Amino acid sequence: MKRIVRMMSIVTATAAAALVLGSGPASAKAMIIVKTYPGTAAGARACQIDLKLAPPNYFCTRIQATGRNALAYWG
């Protein structure tokens, strides 16, 4: 259970960081979603595993409209 809570906190922190970084002045950058996962702890875990193999500018986030997790980057 502690592991699941830790993973969810990592995903939440990543999403919060993305919001803070993305809330600056308007720019031409958009979040590009590469892959989506179920909106469960298992989906968050799968995203974190894929993130380890992804390029440095990728991150895991949660899509608010669908409740799904996603691997994305700013492009």
Coordinates of C-alpha atoms in Angstrom, one line a residue:
M1 CA 0.0 0.0 0.0
K2 CA 2.8 2.4 0.8
R3 CA 4.3 1.7 -2.6
I4 CA 1.1 2.6 -4.4
V5 CA 0.7 5.8 -2.3
R6 CA 4.3 6.7 -3.2
M7 CA 3.8 6.2 -6.9
M8 CA 0.6 8.3 -6.8
S9 CA 2.5 11.1 -5.0
I10 CA 5.2 11.0 -7.8
V11 CA 2.5 11.2 -10.5
T12 CA 0.8 14.0 -8.6
A13 CA 4.0 15.9 -8.1
T14 CA 4.9 15.5 -11.8
A15 CA 1.5 16.8 -12.8
A16 CA 1.8 19.7 -10.4
A17 CA 5.2 20.6 -11.8
A18 CA 3.8 20.5 -15.3
L19 CA 1.0 22.9 -14.3
V20 CA 3.5 25.3 -12.7
L21 CA 5.8 25.2 -15.7
G22 CA 3.0 25.4 -18.2
S23 CA 1.2 28.3 -16.4
G24 CA 3.7 31.0 -17.5
P25 CA 3.2 33.3 -20.4
A26 CA 1.4 32.0 -23.5
S27 CA 3.8 30.2 -25.8
A28 CA 3.6 28.0 -28.9
K29 CA 4.4 24.9 -26.8
A30 CA 1.7 22.2 -26.3
M31 CA 1.7 19.1 -24.3
I32 CA 2.1 16.1 -26.7
I33 CA 0.6 12.9 -25.3
V34 CA 2.6 9.9 -26.4
K35 CA 0.7 7.1 -24.7
T36 CA -2.2 6.8 -22.3
Y37 CA -2.8 4.4 -19.4
P38 CA -5.7 3.5 -17.2
G39 CA -6.5 6.0 -14.4
T40 CA -5.5 3.5 -11.7
A41 CA -2.5 2.9 -9.6
A42 CA -1.4 0.1 -12.1
G43 CA -1.7 2.7 -14.9
A44 CA 0.4 5.2 -13.0
R45 CA 3.0 2.4 -12.3
A46 CA 3.1 1.5 -16.0
C47 CA 3.7 5.1 -17.0
Q48 CA 6.6 5.4 -14.5
I49 CA 8.1 2.2 -15.9
D50 CA 7.9 3.6 -19.5
L51 CA 9.2 6.9 -18.3
K52 CA 12.5 5.3 -17.3
L53 CA 13.0 4.3 -20.9
A54 CA 11.8 7.6 -22.4
P55 CA 14.0 10.7 -23.3
P56 CA 14.8 13.2 -20.6
N57 CA 12.1 15.7 -21.4
Y58 CA 9.2 13.2 -21.0
F59 CA 7.0 13.1 -17.9
C60 CA 3.9 11.2 -16.6
T61 CA 0.8 13.2 -16.0
R62 CA -3.0 12.8 -15.5
I63 CA -5.5 13.9 -18.1
Q64 CA -8.2 15.7 -16.2
A65 CA -10.9 15.4 -18.8
T66 CA -10.7 11.6 -19.0
G67 CA -9.1 10.6 -15.7
R68 CA -6.4 8.6 -17.5
N69 CA -2.6 8.7 -16.9
A70 CA -0.4 9.7 -19.8
L71 CA 3.2 9.8 -20.9
A72 CA 3.8 13.2 -22.5
Y73 CA 6.3 16.0 -23.3
W74 CA 6.2 19.7 -24.1
G75 CA 6.7 20.2 -27.8

